[in-house]
Coordinates of N, CA and C in Angstrom, one line a residue:
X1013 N 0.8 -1.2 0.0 CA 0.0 0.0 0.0 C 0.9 1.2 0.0
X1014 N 0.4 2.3 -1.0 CA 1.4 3.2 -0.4 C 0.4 4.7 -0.1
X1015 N 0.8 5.8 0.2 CA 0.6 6.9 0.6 C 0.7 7.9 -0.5
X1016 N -0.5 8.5 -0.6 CA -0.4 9.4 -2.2 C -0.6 10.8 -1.5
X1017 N -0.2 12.0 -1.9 CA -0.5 12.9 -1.5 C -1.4 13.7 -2.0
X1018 N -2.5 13.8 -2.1 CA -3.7 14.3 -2.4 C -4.1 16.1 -3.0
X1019 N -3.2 16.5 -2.4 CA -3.1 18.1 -2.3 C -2.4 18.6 -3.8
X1020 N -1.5 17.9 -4.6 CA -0.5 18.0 -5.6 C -1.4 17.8 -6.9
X1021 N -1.2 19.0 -7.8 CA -2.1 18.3 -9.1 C -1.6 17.6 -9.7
X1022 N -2.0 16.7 -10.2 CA -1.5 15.4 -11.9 C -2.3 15.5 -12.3
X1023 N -2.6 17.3 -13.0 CA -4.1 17.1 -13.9 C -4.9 16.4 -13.2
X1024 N -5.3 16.5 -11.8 CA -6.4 15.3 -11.4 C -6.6 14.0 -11.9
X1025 N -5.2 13.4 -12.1 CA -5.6 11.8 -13.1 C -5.9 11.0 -12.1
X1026 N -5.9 11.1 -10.4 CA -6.1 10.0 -9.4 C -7.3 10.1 -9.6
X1027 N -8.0 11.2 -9.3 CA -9.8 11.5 -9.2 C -10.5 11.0 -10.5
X1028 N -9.9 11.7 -11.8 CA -10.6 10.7 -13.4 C -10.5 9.4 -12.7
X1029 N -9.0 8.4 -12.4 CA -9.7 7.3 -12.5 C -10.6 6.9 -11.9
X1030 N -10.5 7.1 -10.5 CA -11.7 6.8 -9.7 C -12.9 7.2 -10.5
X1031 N -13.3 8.8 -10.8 CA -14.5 8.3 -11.4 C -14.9 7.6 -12.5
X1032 N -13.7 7.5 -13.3 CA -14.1 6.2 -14.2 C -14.3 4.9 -14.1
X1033 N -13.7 4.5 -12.8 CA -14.3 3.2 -12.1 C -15.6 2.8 -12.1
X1034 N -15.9 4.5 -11.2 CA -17.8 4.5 -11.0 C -18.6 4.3 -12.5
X1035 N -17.9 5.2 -13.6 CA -18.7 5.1 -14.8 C -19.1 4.0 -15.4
X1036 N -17.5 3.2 -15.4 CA -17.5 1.6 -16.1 C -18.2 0.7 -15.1
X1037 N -18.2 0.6 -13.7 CA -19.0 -0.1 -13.2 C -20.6 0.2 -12.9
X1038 N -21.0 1.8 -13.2 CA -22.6 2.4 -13.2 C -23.0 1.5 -14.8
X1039 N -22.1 1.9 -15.7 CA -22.7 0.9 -17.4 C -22.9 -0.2 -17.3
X1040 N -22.3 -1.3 -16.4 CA -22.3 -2.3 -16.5 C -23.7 -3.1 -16.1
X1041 N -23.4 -2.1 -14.8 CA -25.1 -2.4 -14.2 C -26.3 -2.1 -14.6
X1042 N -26.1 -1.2 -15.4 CA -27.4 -0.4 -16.7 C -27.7 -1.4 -17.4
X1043 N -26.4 -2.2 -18.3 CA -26.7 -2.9 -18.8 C -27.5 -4.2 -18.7
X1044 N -27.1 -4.8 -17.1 CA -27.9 -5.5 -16.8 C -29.5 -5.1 -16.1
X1045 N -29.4 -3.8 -15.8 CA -30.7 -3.4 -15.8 C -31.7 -3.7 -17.3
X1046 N -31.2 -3.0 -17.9 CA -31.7 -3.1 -19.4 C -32.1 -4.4 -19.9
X1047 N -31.2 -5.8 -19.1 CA -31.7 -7.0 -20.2 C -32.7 -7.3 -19.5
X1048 N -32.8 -7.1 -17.7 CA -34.3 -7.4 -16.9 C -35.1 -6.5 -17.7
X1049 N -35.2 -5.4 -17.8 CA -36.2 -4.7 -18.3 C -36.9 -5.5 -19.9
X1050 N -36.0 -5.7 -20.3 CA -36.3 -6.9 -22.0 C -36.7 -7.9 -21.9
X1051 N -36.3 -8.8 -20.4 CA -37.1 -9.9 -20.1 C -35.6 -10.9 -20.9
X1052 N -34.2 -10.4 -20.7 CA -33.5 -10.8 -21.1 C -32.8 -12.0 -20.4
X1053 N -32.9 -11.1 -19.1 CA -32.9 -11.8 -17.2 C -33.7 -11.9 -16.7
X1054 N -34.0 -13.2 -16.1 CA -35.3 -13.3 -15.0 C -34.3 -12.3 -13.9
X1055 N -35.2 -12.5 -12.7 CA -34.7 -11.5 -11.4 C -33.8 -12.7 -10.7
X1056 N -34.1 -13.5 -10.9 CA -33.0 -14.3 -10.1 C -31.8 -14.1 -10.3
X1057 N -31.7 -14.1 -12.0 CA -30.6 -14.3 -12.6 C -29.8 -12.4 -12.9
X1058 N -30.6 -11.6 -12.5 CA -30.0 -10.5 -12.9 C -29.7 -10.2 -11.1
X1059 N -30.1 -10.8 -10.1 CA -29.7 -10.9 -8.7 C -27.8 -11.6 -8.5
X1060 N -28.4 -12.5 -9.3 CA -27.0 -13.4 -9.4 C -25.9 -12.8 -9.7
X1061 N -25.7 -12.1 -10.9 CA -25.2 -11.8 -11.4 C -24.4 -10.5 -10.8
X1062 N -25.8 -9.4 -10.7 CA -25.6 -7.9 -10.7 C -24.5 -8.0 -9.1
X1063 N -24.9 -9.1 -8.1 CA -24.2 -8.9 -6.5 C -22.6 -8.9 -6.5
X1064 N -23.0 -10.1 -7.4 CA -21.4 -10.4 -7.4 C -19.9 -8.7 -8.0
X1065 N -21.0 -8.1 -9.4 CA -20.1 -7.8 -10.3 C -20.1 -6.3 -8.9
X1066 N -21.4 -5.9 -8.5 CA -21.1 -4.9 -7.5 C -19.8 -4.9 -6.6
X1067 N -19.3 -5.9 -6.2 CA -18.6 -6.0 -5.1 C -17.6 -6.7 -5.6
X1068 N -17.4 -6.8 -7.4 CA -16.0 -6.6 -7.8 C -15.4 -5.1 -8.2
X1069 N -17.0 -4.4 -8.5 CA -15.9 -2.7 -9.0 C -16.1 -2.3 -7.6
X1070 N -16.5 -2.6 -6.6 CA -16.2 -2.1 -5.1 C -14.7 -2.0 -5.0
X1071 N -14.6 -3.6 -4.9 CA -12.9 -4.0 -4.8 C -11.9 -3.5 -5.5
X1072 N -12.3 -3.2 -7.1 CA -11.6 -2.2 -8.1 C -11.1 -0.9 -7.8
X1073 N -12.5 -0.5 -7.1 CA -12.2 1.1 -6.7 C -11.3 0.7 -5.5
X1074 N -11.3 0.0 -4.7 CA -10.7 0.3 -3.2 C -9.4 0.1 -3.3
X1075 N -9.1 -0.6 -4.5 CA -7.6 -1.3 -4.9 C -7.0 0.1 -5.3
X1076 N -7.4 1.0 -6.1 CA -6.7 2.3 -6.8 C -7.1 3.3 -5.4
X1077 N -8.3 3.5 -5.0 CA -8.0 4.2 -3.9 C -6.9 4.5 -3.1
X1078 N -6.5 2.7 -3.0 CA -5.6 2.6 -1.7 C -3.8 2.5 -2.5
X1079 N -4.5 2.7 -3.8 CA -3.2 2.2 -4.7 C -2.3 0.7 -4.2
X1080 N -3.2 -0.1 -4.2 CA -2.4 -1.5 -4.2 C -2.5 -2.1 -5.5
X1081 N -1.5 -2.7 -5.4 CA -1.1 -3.7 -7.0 C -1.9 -4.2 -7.3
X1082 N -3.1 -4.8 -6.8 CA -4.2 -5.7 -6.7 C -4.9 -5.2 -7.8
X1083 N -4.7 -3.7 -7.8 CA -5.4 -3.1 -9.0 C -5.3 -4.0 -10.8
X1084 N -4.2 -4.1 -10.7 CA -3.9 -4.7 -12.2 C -4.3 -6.0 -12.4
X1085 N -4.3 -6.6 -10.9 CA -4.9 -7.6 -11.3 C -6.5 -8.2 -11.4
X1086 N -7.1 -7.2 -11.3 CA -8.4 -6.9 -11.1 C -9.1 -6.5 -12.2
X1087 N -7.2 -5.5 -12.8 CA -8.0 -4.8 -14.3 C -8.1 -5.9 -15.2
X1088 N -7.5 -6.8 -15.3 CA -7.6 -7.5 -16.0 C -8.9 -8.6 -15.9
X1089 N -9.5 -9.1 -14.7 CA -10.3 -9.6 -14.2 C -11.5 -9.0 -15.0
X1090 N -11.5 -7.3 -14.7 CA -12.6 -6.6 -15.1 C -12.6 -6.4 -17.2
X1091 N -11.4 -6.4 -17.5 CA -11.5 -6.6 -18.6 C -11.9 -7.6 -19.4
X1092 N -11.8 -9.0 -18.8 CA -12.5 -10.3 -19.2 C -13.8 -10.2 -19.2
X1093 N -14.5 -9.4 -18.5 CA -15.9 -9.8 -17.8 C -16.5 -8.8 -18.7
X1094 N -16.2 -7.6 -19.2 CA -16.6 -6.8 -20.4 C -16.3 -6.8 -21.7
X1095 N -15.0 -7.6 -22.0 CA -15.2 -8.0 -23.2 C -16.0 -9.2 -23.9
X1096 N -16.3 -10.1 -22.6 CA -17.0 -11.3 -23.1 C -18.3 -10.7 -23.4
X1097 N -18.7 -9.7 -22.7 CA -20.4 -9.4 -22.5 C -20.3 -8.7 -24.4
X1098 N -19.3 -7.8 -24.9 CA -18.7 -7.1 -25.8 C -19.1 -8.3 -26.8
X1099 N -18.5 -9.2 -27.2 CA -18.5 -10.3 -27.9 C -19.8 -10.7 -28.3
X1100 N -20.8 -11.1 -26.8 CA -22.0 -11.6 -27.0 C -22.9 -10.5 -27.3
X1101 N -22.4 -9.1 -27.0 CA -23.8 -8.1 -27.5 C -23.7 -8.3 -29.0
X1102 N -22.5 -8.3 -30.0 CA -22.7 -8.5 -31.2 C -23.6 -9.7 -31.7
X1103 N -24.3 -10.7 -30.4 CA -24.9 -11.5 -31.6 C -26.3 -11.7 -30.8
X1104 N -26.3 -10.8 -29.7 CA -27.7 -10.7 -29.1 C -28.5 -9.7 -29.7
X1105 N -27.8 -8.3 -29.1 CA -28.6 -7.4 -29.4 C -30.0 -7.1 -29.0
X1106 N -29.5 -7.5 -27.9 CA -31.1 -6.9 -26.4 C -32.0 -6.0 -26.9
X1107 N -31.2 -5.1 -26.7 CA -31.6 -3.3 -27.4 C -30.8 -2.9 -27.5
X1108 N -31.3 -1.9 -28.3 CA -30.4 -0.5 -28.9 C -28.9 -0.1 -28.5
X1109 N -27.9 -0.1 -29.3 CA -26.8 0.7 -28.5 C -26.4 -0.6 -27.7
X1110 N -26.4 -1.7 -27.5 CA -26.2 -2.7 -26.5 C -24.2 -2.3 -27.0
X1111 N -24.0 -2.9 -28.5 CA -22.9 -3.2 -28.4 C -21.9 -1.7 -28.0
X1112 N -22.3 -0.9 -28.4 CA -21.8 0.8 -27.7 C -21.3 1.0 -27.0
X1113 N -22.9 0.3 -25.9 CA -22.2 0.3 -24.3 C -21.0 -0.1 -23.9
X1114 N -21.1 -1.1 -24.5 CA -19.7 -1.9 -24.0 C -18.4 -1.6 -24.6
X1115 N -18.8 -0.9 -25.9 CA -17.8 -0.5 -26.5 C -17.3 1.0 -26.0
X1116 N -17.9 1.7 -25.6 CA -17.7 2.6 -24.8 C -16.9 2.4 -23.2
X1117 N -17.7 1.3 -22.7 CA -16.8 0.9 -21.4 C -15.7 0.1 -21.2
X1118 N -15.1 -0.4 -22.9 CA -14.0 -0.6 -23.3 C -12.5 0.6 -23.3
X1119 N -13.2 1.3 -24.1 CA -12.3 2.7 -23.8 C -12.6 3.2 -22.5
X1120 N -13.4 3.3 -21.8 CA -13.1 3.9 -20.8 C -12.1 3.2 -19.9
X1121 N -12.2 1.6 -19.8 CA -10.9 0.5 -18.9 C -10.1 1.4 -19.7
X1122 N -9.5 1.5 -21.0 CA -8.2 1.6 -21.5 C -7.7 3.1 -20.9
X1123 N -8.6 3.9 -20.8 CA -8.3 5.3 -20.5 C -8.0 5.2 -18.8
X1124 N -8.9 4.4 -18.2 CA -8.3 4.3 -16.6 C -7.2 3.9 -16.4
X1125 N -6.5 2.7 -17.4 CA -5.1 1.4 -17.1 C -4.1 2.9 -17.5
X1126 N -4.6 3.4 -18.3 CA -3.5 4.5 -19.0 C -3.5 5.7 -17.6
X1127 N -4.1 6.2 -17.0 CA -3.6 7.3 -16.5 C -3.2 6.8 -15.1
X1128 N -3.9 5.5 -14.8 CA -2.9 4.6 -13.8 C -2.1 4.2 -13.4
X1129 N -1.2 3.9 -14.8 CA 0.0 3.7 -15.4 C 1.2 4.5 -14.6
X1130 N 0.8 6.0 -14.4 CA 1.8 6.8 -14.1 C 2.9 6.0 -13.0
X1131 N 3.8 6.3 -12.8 CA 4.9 6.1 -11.9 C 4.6 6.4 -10.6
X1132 N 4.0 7.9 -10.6 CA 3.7 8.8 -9.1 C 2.4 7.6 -8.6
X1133 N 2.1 7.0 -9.4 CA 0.8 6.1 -8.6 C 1.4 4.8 -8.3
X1134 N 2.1 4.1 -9.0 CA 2.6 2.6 -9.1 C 3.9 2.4 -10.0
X1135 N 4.9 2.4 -9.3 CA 5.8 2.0 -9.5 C 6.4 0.9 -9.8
X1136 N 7.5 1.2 -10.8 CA 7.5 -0.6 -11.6 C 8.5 -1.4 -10.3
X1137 N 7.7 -2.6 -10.2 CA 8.1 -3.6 -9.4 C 9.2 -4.5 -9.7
X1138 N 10.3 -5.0 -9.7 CA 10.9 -5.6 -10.8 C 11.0 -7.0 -10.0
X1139 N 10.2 -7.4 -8.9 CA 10.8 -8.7 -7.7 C 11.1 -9.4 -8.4
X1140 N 10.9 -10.5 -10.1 CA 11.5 -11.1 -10.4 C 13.0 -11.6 -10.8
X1141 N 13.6 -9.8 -10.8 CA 14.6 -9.7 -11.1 C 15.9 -9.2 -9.8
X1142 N 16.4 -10.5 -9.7 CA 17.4 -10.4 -8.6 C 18.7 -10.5 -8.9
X1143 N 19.3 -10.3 -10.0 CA 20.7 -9.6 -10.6 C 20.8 -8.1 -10.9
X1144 N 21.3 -7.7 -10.0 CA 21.1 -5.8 -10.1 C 21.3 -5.6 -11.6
X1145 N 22.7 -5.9 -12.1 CA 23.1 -5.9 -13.1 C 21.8 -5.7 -14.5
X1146 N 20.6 -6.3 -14.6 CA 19.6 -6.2 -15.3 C 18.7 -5.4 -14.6
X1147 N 18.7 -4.5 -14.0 CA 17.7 -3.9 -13.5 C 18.1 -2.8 -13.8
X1148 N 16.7 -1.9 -14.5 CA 17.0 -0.9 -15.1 C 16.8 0.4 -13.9
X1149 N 17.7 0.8 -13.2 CA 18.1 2.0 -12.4 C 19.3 1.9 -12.2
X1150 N 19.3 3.4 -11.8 CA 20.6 3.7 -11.6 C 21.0 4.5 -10.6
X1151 N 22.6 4.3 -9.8 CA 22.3 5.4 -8.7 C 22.0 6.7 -8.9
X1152 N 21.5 7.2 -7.9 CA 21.6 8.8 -7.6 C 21.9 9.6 -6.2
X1153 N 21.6 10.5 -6.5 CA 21.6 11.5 -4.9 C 20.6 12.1 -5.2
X1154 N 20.5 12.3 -3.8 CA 19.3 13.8 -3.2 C 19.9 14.2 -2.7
X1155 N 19.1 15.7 -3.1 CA 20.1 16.9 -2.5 C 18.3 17.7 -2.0
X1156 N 19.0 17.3 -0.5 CA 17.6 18.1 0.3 C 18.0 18.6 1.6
X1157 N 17.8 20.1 1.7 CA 18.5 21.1 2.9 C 20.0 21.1 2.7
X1158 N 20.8 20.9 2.3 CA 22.2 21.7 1.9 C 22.6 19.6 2.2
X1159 N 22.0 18.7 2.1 CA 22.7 17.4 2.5 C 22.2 16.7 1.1
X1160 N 22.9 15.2 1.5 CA 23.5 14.7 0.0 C 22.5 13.4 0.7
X1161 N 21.8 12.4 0.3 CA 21.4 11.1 0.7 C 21.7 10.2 -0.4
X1162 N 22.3 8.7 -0.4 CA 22.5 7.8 -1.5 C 20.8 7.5 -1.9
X1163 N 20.4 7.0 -3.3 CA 19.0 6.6 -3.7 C 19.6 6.1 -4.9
X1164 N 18.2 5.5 -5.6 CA 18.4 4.7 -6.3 C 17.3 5.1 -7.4
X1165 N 17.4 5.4 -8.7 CA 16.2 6.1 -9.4 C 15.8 4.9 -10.7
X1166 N 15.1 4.1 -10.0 CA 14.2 2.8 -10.6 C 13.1 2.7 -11.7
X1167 N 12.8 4.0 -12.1 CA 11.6 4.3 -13.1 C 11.6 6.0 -13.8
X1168 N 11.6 5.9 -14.9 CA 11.2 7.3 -15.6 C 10.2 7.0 -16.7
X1169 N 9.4 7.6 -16.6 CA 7.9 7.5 -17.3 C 7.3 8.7 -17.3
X1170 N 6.7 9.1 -18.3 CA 5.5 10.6 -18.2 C 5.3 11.6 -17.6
X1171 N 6.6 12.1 -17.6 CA 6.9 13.3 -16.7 C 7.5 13.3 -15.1
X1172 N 7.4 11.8 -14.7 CA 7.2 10.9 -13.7 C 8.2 9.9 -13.5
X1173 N 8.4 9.3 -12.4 CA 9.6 8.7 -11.7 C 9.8 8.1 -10.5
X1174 N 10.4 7.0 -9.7 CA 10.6 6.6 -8.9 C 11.8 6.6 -8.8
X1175 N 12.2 6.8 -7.0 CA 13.5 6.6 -6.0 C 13.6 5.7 -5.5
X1176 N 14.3 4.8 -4.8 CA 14.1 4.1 -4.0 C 15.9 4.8 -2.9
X1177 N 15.1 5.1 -1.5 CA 16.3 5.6 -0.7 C 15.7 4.7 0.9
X1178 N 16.6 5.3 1.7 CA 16.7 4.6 3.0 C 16.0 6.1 3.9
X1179 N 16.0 6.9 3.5 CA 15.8 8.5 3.8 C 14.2 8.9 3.8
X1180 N 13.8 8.9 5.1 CA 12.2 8.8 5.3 C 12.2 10.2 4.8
X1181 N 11.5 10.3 3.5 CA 10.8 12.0 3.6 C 9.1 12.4 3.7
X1182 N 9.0 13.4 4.2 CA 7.2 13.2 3.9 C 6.8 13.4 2.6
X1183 N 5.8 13.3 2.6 CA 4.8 13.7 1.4 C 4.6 14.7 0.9
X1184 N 5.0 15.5 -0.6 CA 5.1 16.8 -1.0 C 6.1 17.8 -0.7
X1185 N 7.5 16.7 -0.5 CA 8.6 17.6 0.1 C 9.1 17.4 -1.6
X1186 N 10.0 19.1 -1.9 CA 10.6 18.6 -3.4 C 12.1 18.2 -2.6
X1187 N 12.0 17.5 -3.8 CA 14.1 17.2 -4.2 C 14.8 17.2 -5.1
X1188 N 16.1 17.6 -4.6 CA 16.8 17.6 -6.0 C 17.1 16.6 -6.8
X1189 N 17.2 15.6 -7.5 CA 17.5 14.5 -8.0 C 18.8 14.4 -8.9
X1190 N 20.2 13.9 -8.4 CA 21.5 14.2 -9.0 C 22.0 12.9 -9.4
X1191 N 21.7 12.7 -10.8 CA 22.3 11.4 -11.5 C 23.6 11.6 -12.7
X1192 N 23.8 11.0 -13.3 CA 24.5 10.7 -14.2 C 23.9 9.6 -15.4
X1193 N 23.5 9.7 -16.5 CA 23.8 8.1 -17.6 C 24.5 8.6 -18.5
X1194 N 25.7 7.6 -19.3 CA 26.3 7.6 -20.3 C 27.0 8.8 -20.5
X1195 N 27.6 9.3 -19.2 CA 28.6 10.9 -19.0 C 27.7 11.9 -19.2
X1196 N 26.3 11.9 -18.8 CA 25.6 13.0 -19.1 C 25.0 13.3 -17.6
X1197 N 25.2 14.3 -17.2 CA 24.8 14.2 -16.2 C 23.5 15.2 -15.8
X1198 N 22.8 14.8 -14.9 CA 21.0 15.9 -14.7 C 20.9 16.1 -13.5
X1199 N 20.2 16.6 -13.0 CA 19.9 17.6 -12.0 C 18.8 18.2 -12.2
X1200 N 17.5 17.5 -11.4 CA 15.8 17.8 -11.8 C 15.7 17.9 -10.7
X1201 N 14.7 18.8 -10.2 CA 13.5 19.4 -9.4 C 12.3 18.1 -9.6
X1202 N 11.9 17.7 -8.5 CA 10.7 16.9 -8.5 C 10.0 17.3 -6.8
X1203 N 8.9 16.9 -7.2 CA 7.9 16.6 -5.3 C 8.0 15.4 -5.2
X1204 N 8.0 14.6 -4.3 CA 7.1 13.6 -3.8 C 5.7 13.4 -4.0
X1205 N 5.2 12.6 -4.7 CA 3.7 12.4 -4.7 C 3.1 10.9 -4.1
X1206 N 3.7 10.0 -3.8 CA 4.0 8.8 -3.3 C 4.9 8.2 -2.3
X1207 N 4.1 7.4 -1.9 CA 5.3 7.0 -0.8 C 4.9 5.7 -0.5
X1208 N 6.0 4.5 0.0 CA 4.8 3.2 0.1 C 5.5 3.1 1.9
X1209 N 4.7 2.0 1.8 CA 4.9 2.3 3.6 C 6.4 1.4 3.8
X1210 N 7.2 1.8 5.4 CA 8.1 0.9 5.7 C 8.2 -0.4 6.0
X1211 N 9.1 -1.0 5.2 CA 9.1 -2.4 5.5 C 11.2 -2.5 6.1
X1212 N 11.1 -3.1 7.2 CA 12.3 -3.3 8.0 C 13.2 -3.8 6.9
X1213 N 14.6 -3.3 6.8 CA 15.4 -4.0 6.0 C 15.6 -3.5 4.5
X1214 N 14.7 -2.6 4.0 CA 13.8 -2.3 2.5 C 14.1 -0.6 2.7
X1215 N 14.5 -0.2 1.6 CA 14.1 1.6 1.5 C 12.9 2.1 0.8
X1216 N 12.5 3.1 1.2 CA 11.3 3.6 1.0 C 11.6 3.8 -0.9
X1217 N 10.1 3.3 -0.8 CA 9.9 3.7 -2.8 C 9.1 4.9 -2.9
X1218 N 9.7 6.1 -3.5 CA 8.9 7.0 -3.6 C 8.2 7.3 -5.1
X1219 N 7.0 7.9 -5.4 CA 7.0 8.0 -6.3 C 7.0 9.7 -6.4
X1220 N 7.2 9.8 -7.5 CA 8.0 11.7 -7.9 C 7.7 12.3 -9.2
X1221 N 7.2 13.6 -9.1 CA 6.7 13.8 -10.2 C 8.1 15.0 -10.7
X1222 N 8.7 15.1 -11.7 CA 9.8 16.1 -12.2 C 9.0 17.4 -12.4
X1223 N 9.5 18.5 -11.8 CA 9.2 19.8 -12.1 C 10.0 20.8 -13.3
X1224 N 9.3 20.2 -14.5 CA 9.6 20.9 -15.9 C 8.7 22.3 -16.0
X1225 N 9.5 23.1 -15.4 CA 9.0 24.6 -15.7 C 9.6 25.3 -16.8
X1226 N 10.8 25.0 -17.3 CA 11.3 25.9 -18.2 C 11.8 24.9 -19.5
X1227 N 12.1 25.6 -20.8 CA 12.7 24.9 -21.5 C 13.9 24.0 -21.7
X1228 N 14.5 24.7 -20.6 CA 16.0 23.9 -20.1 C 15.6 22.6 -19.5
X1229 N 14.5 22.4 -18.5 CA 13.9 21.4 -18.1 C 13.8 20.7 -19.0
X1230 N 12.5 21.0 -20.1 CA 12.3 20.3 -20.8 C 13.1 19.3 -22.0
X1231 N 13.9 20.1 -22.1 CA 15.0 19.6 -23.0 C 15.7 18.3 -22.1
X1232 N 16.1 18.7 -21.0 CA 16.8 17.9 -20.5 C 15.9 16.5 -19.9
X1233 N 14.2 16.6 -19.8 CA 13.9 15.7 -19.7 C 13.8 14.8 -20.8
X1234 N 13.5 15.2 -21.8 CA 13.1 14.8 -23.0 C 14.6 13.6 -23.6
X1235 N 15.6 14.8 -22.9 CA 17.1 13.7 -23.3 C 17.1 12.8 -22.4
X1236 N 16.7 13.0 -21.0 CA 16.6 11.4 -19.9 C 15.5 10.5 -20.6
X1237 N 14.5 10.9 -20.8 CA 13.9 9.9 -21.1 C 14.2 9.2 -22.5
X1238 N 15.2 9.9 -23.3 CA 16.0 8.6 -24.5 C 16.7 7.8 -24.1
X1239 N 17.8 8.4 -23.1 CA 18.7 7.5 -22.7 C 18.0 6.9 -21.4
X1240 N 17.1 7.0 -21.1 CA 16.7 5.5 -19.9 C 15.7 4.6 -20.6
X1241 N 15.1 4.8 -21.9 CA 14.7 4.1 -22.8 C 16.0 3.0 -23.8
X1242 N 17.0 3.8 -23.6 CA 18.0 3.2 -24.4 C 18.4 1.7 -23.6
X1243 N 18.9 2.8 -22.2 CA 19.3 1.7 -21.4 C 18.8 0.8 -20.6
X1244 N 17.3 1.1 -21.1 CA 16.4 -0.2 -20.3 C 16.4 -1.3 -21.7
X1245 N 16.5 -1.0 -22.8 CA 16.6 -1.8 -23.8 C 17.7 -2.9 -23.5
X1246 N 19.1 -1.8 -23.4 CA 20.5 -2.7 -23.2 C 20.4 -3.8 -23.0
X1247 N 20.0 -3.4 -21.1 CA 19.9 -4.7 -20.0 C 19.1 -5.4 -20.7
X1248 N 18.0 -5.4 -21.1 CA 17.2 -6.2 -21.3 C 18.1 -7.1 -22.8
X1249 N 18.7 -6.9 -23.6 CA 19.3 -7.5 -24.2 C 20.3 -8.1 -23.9
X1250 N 20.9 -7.8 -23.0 CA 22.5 -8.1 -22.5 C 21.5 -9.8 -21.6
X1251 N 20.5 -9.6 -20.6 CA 20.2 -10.3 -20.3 C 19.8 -11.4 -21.3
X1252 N 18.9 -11.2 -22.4 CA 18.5 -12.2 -23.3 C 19.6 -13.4 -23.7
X1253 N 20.9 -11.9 -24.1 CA 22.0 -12.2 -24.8 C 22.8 -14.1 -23.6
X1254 N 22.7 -13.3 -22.5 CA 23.2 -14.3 -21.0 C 22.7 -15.3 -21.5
X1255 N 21.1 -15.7 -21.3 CA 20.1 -16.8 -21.0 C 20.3 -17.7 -22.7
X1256 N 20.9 -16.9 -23.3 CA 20.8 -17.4 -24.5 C 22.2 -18.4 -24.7

């Protein structure tokens, strides 16, 4: 579970998804309203059904609320259960608009998994991978109040990023972030927007949003994110290259 800071804008993309949870799970149950109303469902069977799928987009939403990983596995759960309905409206055809619905509450999953996606919400996990050597981070420093702390910068994504350090900070503190790849060296402004809780032994994963205010920023983000695109490729080939 981790700790999101609420106060900080991401374009409001935590609150879209949540309400998009509500939207794609309010259509869903329309839909089965609409086939009782057709005489498509007896009431038993639209009882059966409707209890269960309630108190899976319950669990959906509580999963992104609380931002646990559970989420993805759920998205996927929930995308089986809307595409199959998707499939069969093309050869039912209850009423009007049936296939729409769903086609509609298809893009809306894809538009939720995408603004979810971000880094500041869920950070990439890599537990399968226990040869540092293929793991795509690299060290860094923070530079916060005139001091230096070792970290470890694990993810760059969408303006967006993860640390992993030993250095408890709270929620919406900025930092400097001082790395190096391939003799290039950066120096970005970010907040904290994440944080996951302490586990004994483990440093805190923060997630971080980069503060691109000026051109110079931008430039310079735009060049991190080639070269940590590059060098997540590398490993991942160098690794292939090993196993092979």
């Amino acid at each position: 579970m981790r700790d999101l800071n609420k106060n900080i804008n991401y374009k409001n993309g935590y609150k879209y998804v949540l309400f998009l949870i509500l939207c794609i799970g309010f259509l869903f149950l329309l839909n089965l309203s609409l086939e009782l109303y057709k005489g498509r469902l007896s009431f038993i069977e639209f009882a059966i059904i409707s209890i269960p799928t309630f108190f899976l987009f319950k669990f959906y939403y509580d999963a992104f609320k609380r931002l646990l990983y559970t989420f993805w596995g759920l998205s996927i759960l929930v995308f089986l259960f809307i595409f199959y309905y998707f499939l069969t409206s093309l050869l039912r055809h209850t009423y009007p608009f049936q296939t729409l619905l769903f086609l509609t509450s298809l893009v809306l999953l894809f538009t939720t998994l995408y603004l979810a996606s971000s880094p500041v919400y869920y950070t990439k996990v890599a537990w399968w991978e226990f040869d540092y050597r293929y793991r795509a981070d690299i060290e860094a420093e923070i530079s916060f109040e005139d001091k230096r702390f070792k970290s470890r910068l694990t993810d760059v994504r969408r303006r967006g990023g993860s640390i992993a350090t030993f250095q408890d900070f709270p929620l919406a503190t900025n930092l400097l972030i001082c790395f190096k790849i391939d003799d290039q060296e950066f120096q970005l402004e970010s907040v904290i927007g994440s944080k996951s809780k302490s586990i004994v032994g483990r440093p805190y994963s923060y997630g971080i949003k980069f503060l691109i205010q000026s051109k110079e920023n931008k430039s310079q983000y735009k060049l991190l994110s080639r070269l940590w695109d590059s060098k997540e490729e590398i490993r991942l080939n160098q690794k292939f290259e090993k196993e092979a």
